[in-house]
Amino acid sequence: MAIVLDNPGVDGLTEVVDALRAWQDDRTPLQLHPGDLGWAWALGAERLAAAVRTWSADGRIIAVGYLDDPDLLRLTTAPDLRQDGDLAHRLLADLGDPERGVLPPGRVGLEIPSGALLREVLLEAGWSLDEPWTPLRRDLAQPVEDSGLRIEVAGPETAGVRTAVHRSAFGSPAFTEEVWHVLAAGPVHADARCLIGYDDQDNAVAAATVWSAGPGKPGLLEPVGVHADHRGHGHGTAISLAAAAALRDMGASSALVSTPSSNAAAVAAYKAAGYEPSPERPDVSRAA
């Protein structure tokens, strides 16, 4: 099949999100999700579009990559083509040649879904296994127990509270109230809820944003954070429970989250909230 590499531009982002939404499946617990692009919409549509690459055949998008950092590409493919040799070798060629405009020269990292032939092809070509991640999944067939926090869905009036928790949790001064409004204006945010968790003293102690891919499909937690002044009280577990409950209300089949395996505290918090870990999945990298 003839495969075309493209940068879709702002006008093509909706088609990209639709493809990612269609590919979500509980059998693939860690892959690029429409919520990942929804969260990245905080950059603005132009910057987001500049970081997205697509591969298409016969007018159909068959693979999507998002440059989460200049040297880190998060990539997934249409599920029916995960073992397709033509696609895997075309991706190998495009990923390995900086002139093709996907990855820069030097050391780079790549996230790809489990079960993709591309992983084997890259390793055979000299790429290496890199940082291991732990995907976790909570089934949402049954109601979710109460989190113990008072949960509020952030809106324009409480965007300042939501962003303050995030800045404290991640040491990220860039996530301002103005940035939240850009995020909320993005089309993917229509399938999201920004949650703020308050303790019994009415302190905003934790926050999470959850993203639906549609009824009957897995939803994503991205991001989840606890205010630095309120750690050590189980709020990470509590907000993860609230996130699962919100996704169930939205019709999701499961709640997905992923964290570096080295972040033992995060893995423990998600497990305490009923998220079951899947086998570790390492990124792959190319040396400088």
Short mmCIF file of C-alpha atoms in Angstrom, two decimals:
data_model
loop_
_atom_site.label_atom_id
_atom_site.label_comp_id
_atom_site.label_asym_id
_atom_site.label_seq_id
_atom_site.Cartn_x
_atom_site.Cartn_y
_atom_site.Cartn_z
CA MET A 1 0.00 0.00 0.00
CA ALA A 2 1.15 3.56 -0.70
CA ILE A 3 1.71 5.30 2.64
CA VAL A 4 1.77 9.10 2.84
CA LEU A 5 3.45 11.00 5.68
CA ASP A 6 1.83 14.34 6.46
CA ASN A 7 1.57 17.18 8.93
CA PRO A 8 -2.22 17.62 9.10
CA GLY A 9 -2.29 21.27 10.14
CA VAL A 10 -4.96 22.89 12.29
CA ASP A 11 -7.73 21.97 9.86
CA GLY A 12 -6.77 18.29 10.07
CA LEU A 13 -6.69 17.96 13.86
CA THR A 14 -10.36 16.95 14.11
CA GLU A 15 -9.79 14.03 11.75
CA VAL A 16 -6.76 12.98 13.79
CA VAL A 17 -8.75 13.05 17.05
CA ASP A 18 -11.54 11.05 15.40
CA ALA A 19 -9.04 8.39 14.32
CA LEU A 20 -7.57 8.14 17.82
CA ARG A 21 -11.06 7.90 19.29
CA ALA A 22 -11.95 5.01 16.97
CA TRP A 23 -8.78 3.10 17.87
CA GLN A 24 -9.29 3.08 21.64
CA ASP A 25 -9.81 -0.43 22.95
CA ASP A 26 -9.53 -2.04 26.37
CA ARG A 27 -7.20 -4.64 24.89
CA THR A 28 -4.54 -1.94 24.34
CA PRO A 29 -4.10 -0.36 27.78
CA LEU A 30 -1.50 2.23 26.80
CA GLN A 31 -1.58 4.12 23.53
CA LEU A 32 -1.99 7.68 22.35
CA HIS A 33 -5.48 8.80 23.36
CA PRO A 34 -7.61 11.71 22.10
CA GLY A 35 -7.27 13.11 25.62
CA ASP A 36 -3.51 13.43 25.12
CA LEU A 37 -4.16 15.82 22.27
CA GLY A 38 -6.95 17.45 24.25
CA TRP A 39 -4.55 18.23 27.08
CA ALA A 40 -1.91 19.45 24.61
CA TRP A 41 -4.48 21.85 23.13
CA ALA A 42 -3.45 24.16 25.96
CA LEU A 43 -0.47 24.99 23.73
CA GLY A 44 -2.86 26.43 21.16
CA ALA A 45 -4.08 24.73 18.02
CA GLU A 46 -1.20 25.98 15.85
CA ARG A 47 1.55 24.66 18.14
CA LEU A 48 -0.29 21.38 18.62
CA ALA A 49 -0.76 20.89 14.89
CA ALA A 50 2.93 21.53 14.30
CA ALA A 51 3.72 18.64 16.67
CA VAL A 52 1.41 16.07 15.01
CA ARG A 53 2.34 13.71 12.19
CA THR A 54 0.06 11.30 10.36
CA TRP A 55 0.57 8.37 8.03
CA SER A 56 -2.28 7.62 5.62
CA ALA A 57 -3.13 5.04 2.98
CA ASP A 58 -5.98 5.35 0.48
CA GLY A 59 -7.19 8.46 2.28
CA ARG A 60 -7.38 6.72 5.69
CA ILE A 61 -5.19 7.72 8.63
CA ILE A 62 -3.37 4.57 9.74
CA ALA A 63 -0.83 5.98 12.22
CA VAL A 64 -0.55 9.12 14.35
CA GLY A 65 2.46 10.57 16.12
CA TYR A 66 2.57 13.44 18.59
CA LEU A 67 5.83 15.14 19.60
CA ASP A 68 5.24 15.46 23.33
CA ASP A 69 8.75 16.92 23.49
CA PRO A 70 11.03 17.81 20.58
CA ASP A 71 12.88 14.52 21.10
CA LEU A 72 9.96 12.31 22.24
CA LEU A 73 7.32 11.01 19.86
CA ARG A 74 4.20 9.25 21.11
CA LEU A 75 2.92 7.07 18.29
CA THR A 76 0.06 4.67 17.71
CA THR A 77 -1.44 2.88 14.73
CA ALA A 78 -4.76 1.55 13.53
CA PRO A 79 -5.29 -1.68 15.51
CA ASP A 80 -5.75 -3.81 12.39
CA LEU A 81 -2.31 -2.76 11.14
CA ARG A 82 -0.24 -3.24 14.31
CA GLN A 83 1.42 -6.28 12.75
CA ASP A 84 1.60 -4.92 9.20
CA GLY A 85 5.15 -5.17 7.86
CA ASP A 86 4.78 -2.45 5.24
CA LEU A 87 3.64 0.07 7.81
CA ALA A 88 6.30 -0.94 10.36
CA HIS A 89 9.14 -0.58 7.86
CA ARG A 90 7.81 2.70 6.51
CA LEU A 91 7.65 4.07 10.06
CA LEU A 92 11.20 2.83 10.68
CA ALA A 93 12.41 4.75 7.65
CA ASP A 94 10.58 7.95 8.57
CA LEU A 95 11.61 7.83 12.23
CA GLY A 96 15.24 7.21 11.36
CA ASP A 97 15.72 10.01 8.83
CA PRO A 98 15.63 13.54 10.29
CA GLU A 99 15.15 14.93 6.79
CA ARG A 100 11.63 13.49 6.79
CA GLY A 101 10.62 15.88 9.56
CA VAL A 102 9.37 13.43 12.18
CA LEU A 103 12.22 13.24 14.69
CA PRO A 104 15.36 15.39 15.00
CA PRO A 105 18.91 14.02 14.83
CA GLY A 106 20.54 12.80 18.01
CA ARG A 107 19.06 10.88 20.91
CA VAL A 108 15.28 10.47 20.68
CA GLY A 109 12.60 8.49 22.46
CA LEU A 110 9.50 6.78 21.17
CA GLU A 111 6.32 5.51 22.82
CA ILE A 112 4.50 2.80 20.88
CA PRO A 113 1.66 0.47 21.90
CA SER A 114 2.26 -3.04 23.11
CA GLY A 115 1.89 -5.68 20.43
CA ALA A 116 3.13 -3.47 17.59
CA LEU A 117 5.50 -5.05 15.07
CA LEU A 118 7.27 -1.70 14.94
CA ARG A 119 8.90 -2.39 18.31
CA GLU A 120 10.60 -5.53 16.97
CA VAL A 121 11.61 -3.75 13.76
CA LEU A 122 13.17 -0.85 15.67
CA LEU A 123 15.10 -3.11 18.04
CA GLU A 124 16.44 -5.13 15.09
CA ALA A 125 17.55 -1.83 13.53
CA GLY A 126 19.60 -0.90 16.61
CA TRP A 127 17.13 1.06 18.74
CA SER A 128 17.15 0.22 22.47
CA LEU A 129 14.65 -0.31 25.24
CA ASP A 130 14.32 2.76 27.43
CA GLU A 131 12.30 3.99 30.43
CA PRO A 132 9.67 1.50 31.59
CA TRP A 133 6.12 2.72 32.17
CA THR A 134 3.35 1.04 34.14
CA PRO A 135 -0.10 1.21 32.53
CA LEU A 136 -3.00 0.82 34.95
CA ARG A 137 -6.66 0.18 34.23
CA ARG A 138 -9.81 0.24 36.33
CA ASP A 139 -12.87 -1.52 34.94
CA LEU A 140 -16.00 0.63 35.20
CA ALA A 141 -18.71 -1.99 34.90
CA GLN A 142 -19.58 -1.48 38.57
CA PRO A 143 -20.15 1.77 40.50
CA VAL A 144 -17.07 3.44 41.97
CA GLU A 145 -16.84 3.90 45.72
CA ASP A 146 -16.94 7.40 47.19
CA SER A 147 -13.62 9.24 47.13
CA GLY A 148 -14.06 11.02 50.45
CA LEU A 149 -13.36 14.37 48.83
CA ARG A 150 -15.84 17.01 47.77
CA ILE A 151 -15.52 17.06 44.00
CA GLU A 152 -16.17 20.11 41.86
CA VAL A 153 -16.01 20.26 38.07
CA ALA A 154 -13.83 23.24 37.22
CA GLY A 155 -15.30 25.97 35.07
CA PRO A 156 -14.38 29.53 34.17
CA GLU A 157 -15.07 30.74 37.71
CA THR A 158 -12.83 28.14 39.35
CA ALA A 159 -10.12 27.84 36.69
CA GLY A 160 -7.75 29.71 39.00
CA VAL A 161 -8.20 27.08 41.71
CA ARG A 162 -7.68 24.24 39.22
CA THR A 163 -4.52 25.73 37.80
CA ALA A 164 -3.10 26.59 41.23
CA VAL A 165 -3.35 22.94 42.30
CA HIS A 166 -1.63 21.86 39.09
CA ARG A 167 1.20 24.36 39.45
CA SER A 168 1.84 23.21 43.01
CA ALA A 169 1.58 19.51 42.18
CA PHE A 170 3.94 19.59 39.20
CA GLY A 171 6.07 22.67 39.88
CA SER A 172 4.77 23.97 36.57
CA PRO A 173 4.39 27.77 36.57
CA ALA A 174 3.33 27.79 32.91
CA PHE A 175 -0.16 26.35 33.57
CA THR A 176 -1.95 29.62 34.25
CA GLU A 177 -5.63 30.46 34.29
CA GLU A 178 -5.25 31.91 30.79
CA VAL A 179 -3.79 28.63 29.55
CA TRP A 180 -6.70 26.72 31.07
CA HIS A 181 -9.12 28.83 29.04
CA VAL A 182 -7.23 27.90 25.85
CA LEU A 183 -7.46 24.23 26.88
CA ALA A 184 -11.18 24.50 27.65
CA ALA A 185 -11.88 26.17 24.30
CA GLY A 186 -10.39 23.22 22.40
CA PRO A 187 -12.93 20.87 20.80
CA VAL A 188 -11.66 17.79 22.65
CA HIS A 189 -12.48 19.40 25.99
CA ALA A 190 -16.17 18.85 25.25
CA ASP A 191 -15.44 15.20 26.16
CA ALA A 192 -13.51 16.08 29.32
CA ARG A 193 -14.07 17.04 32.93
CA CYS A 194 -11.57 19.00 35.00
CA LEU A 195 -12.01 17.89 38.61
CA ILE A 196 -10.99 19.69 41.80
CA GLY A 197 -10.95 17.75 45.06
CA TYR A 198 -11.55 19.55 48.38
CA ASP A 199 -10.83 18.15 51.84
CA ASP A 200 -13.07 18.55 54.88
CA GLN A 201 -11.43 21.93 55.60
CA ASP A 202 -12.46 23.08 52.11
CA ASN A 203 -8.87 23.16 50.89
CA ALA A 204 -8.33 22.39 47.21
CA VAL A 205 -5.99 19.42 47.69
CA ALA A 206 -5.98 17.54 44.37
CA ALA A 207 -7.05 17.79 40.76
CA ALA A 208 -7.43 15.61 37.70
CA THR A 209 -8.65 15.95 34.16
CA VAL A 210 -10.45 13.00 32.58
CA TRP A 211 -11.05 12.47 28.88
CA SER A 212 -13.72 10.32 27.28
CA ALA A 213 -13.20 8.61 23.93
CA GLY A 214 -16.92 7.93 23.69
CA PRO A 215 -19.38 5.50 25.30
CA GLY A 216 -18.06 1.98 25.69
CA LYS A 217 -14.44 3.03 25.20
CA PRO A 218 -11.63 3.53 27.70
CA GLY A 219 -11.21 7.01 29.16
CA LEU A 220 -7.97 8.62 30.22
CA LEU A 221 -6.72 10.39 33.35
CA GLU A 222 -4.36 13.16 32.20
CA PRO A 223 -3.10 14.72 34.38
CA VAL A 224 -3.54 13.82 38.07
CA GLY A 225 -1.88 15.83 40.82
CA VAL A 226 -1.92 16.54 44.55
CA HIS A 227 -1.14 19.97 45.96
CA ALA A 228 2.36 19.96 47.46
CA ASP A 229 1.05 21.22 50.81
CA HIS A 230 -1.41 18.34 51.15
CA ARG A 231 0.57 15.23 50.26
CA GLY A 232 0.69 12.14 52.41
CA HIS A 233 -3.03 12.05 53.21
CA GLY A 234 -4.29 9.68 50.52
CA HIS A 235 -5.55 12.44 48.24
CA GLY A 236 -3.88 10.89 45.20
CA THR A 237 -5.94 7.76 45.68
CA ALA A 238 -9.06 9.81 46.40
CA ILE A 239 -8.84 11.95 43.26
CA SER A 240 -8.14 8.82 41.20
CA LEU A 241 -11.38 7.33 42.53
CA ALA A 242 -13.25 10.53 41.66
CA ALA A 243 -11.76 10.43 38.17
CA ALA A 244 -12.95 6.87 37.65
CA ALA A 245 -16.44 7.80 38.85
CA ALA A 246 -16.56 10.76 36.46
CA LEU A 247 -15.54 8.60 33.51
CA ARG A 248 -18.16 6.01 34.41
CA ASP A 249 -20.77 8.77 34.43
CA MET A 250 -19.57 9.69 30.94
CA GLY A 251 -20.09 6.13 29.70
CA ALA A 252 -16.47 4.98 29.60
CA SER A 253 -15.79 1.25 29.78
CA SER A 254 -12.65 1.72 31.85
CA ALA A 255 -10.32 4.34 33.28
CA LEU A 256 -6.72 4.32 32.09
CA VAL A 257 -3.63 5.99 33.45
CA SER A 258 0.09 5.48 33.02
CA THR A 259 3.09 6.52 35.06
CA PRO A 260 6.83 5.88 34.97
CA SER A 261 7.49 2.66 36.84
CA SER A 262 10.09 4.53 38.88
CA ASN A 263 7.29 6.61 40.44
CA ALA A 264 6.42 4.00 43.03
CA ALA A 265 4.20 6.38 45.02
CA ALA A 266 1.98 7.05 42.01
CA VAL A 267 1.72 3.37 41.14
CA ALA A 268 0.74 2.61 44.75
CA ALA A 269 -1.89 5.38 44.80
CA TYR A 270 -3.55 4.14 41.62
CA LYS A 271 -3.52 0.54 42.83
CA ALA A 272 -5.15 1.65 46.09
CA ALA A 273 -7.88 3.24 43.96
CA GLY A 274 -8.60 -0.08 42.24
CA TYR A 275 -6.50 0.41 39.11
CA GLU A 276 -4.86 -2.85 38.08
CA PRO A 277 -1.37 -2.64 36.60
CA SER A 278 -0.59 -4.20 33.25
CA PRO A 279 2.91 -5.47 32.41
CA GLU A 280 5.51 -2.76 32.20
CA ARG A 281 5.99 -1.27 28.74
CA PRO A 282 9.31 0.38 28.00
CA ASP A 283 9.76 3.18 25.54
CA VAL A 284 12.38 2.69 22.85
CA SER A 285 15.18 5.11 22.07
CA ARG A 286 17.78 5.86 19.46
CA ALA A 287 21.22 6.83 20.68
CA ALA A 288 22.81 10.11 19.67
#
